Coordinates of C-alpha atoms in Angstrom, one line a residue:
M1 CA 14.8 27.7 -3.1
T2 CA 14.7 24.7 -3.1
L3 CA 12.1 21.9 -3.6
D4 CA 13.2 20.3 -0.2
E5 CA 12.4 24.1 2.1
M6 CA 9.2 23.9 0.8
G7 CA 7.0 22.5 3.6
P8 CA 3.5 20.9 3.6
G9 CA 0.7 22.5 2.0
A10 CA 2.6 24.6 0.0
S11 CA 3.0 24.8 -3.8
C12 CA 5.1 26.0 -5.9
V13 CA 6.4 26.2 -9.1
M14 CA 9.4 24.1 -11.0
R15 CA 12.5 26.9 -11.8
D16 CA 16.2 24.3 -12.6
L17 CA 17.1 20.8 -11.7
R18 CA 20.7 20.8 -10.7
A19 CA 21.1 17.0 -10.5
T20 CA 22.7 15.4 -13.3
G21 CA 23.7 11.7 -13.8
A22 CA 21.6 9.0 -12.9
L23 CA 19.4 11.6 -10.5
G24 CA 18.9 13.6 -13.2
Q25 CA 17.6 11.2 -15.2
R26 CA 15.3 9.7 -13.1
L27 CA 13.4 12.7 -11.6
M28 CA 13.0 14.3 -15.9
D29 CA 11.4 10.7 -15.8
L30 CA 8.9 11.6 -12.8
G31 CA 7.7 14.8 -14.3
F32 CA 10.4 17.2 -13.1
Y33 CA 10.8 19.2 -15.7
P34 CA 10.5 24.3 -15.8
G35 CA 7.5 25.4 -15.5
A36 CA 5.7 21.9 -13.6
T37 CA 3.1 22.6 -10.5
I38 CA 4.3 20.8 -7.2
R39 CA 2.4 21.0 -4.1
V40 CA 4.1 19.2 -1.2
V41 CA 1.3 16.6 0.5
R42 CA 3.4 15.4 3.6
N43 CA 6.4 14.2 5.3
A44 CA 7.0 10.7 6.3
P45 CA 6.5 10.8 10.0
L46 CA 10.9 10.2 10.1
V47 CA 11.4 13.1 7.3
D48 CA 11.4 11.2 4.9
P49 CA 10.2 10.7 2.2
V50 CA 8.6 13.5 1.3
E51 CA 4.8 12.8 -0.6
L52 CA 3.9 15.6 -3.6
E53 CA 1.9 16.2 -6.2
L54 CA 3.2 16.3 -9.3
D55 CA 1.1 17.9 -12.7
G56 CA -1.8 16.0 -11.0
Y57 CA -0.2 12.2 -9.2
H58 CA 1.7 11.7 -6.4
V59 CA 5.2 11.0 -5.8
S60 CA 7.2 10.6 -3.4
I61 CA 11.6 11.5 -2.5
R62 CA 14.1 11.4 -0.9
H63 CA 15.1 14.9 0.4
E64 CA 18.3 14.9 -0.9
E65 CA 16.6 14.2 -4.5
A66 CA 14.7 16.9 -3.7
K67 CA 17.7 19.4 -2.7
H68 CA 18.3 19.5 -6.6
V69 CA 14.8 21.0 -8.0
E70 CA 15.1 24.5 -7.3
V71 CA 11.0 26.3 -7.0
E72 CA 9.4 29.4 -6.9
A73 CA 6.2 29.8 -4.3
A74 CA 3.3 29.9 -6.1

């Protein structure tokens, strides 16, 4: 399952990052790494971006970026 498939209030654990290049580096810089705990806080009114709580801090990414983050429901 990928992160963009998770709904508001759902919690998950990151398993893999399928993005490469600049996007992959940006996501790693934001704290996306295998084993990270992620909670979906909410979606914006027009769907993008999605607000996430990632290891205690909030980050917003686009759904297109969230498709590259493989997760497992917690």
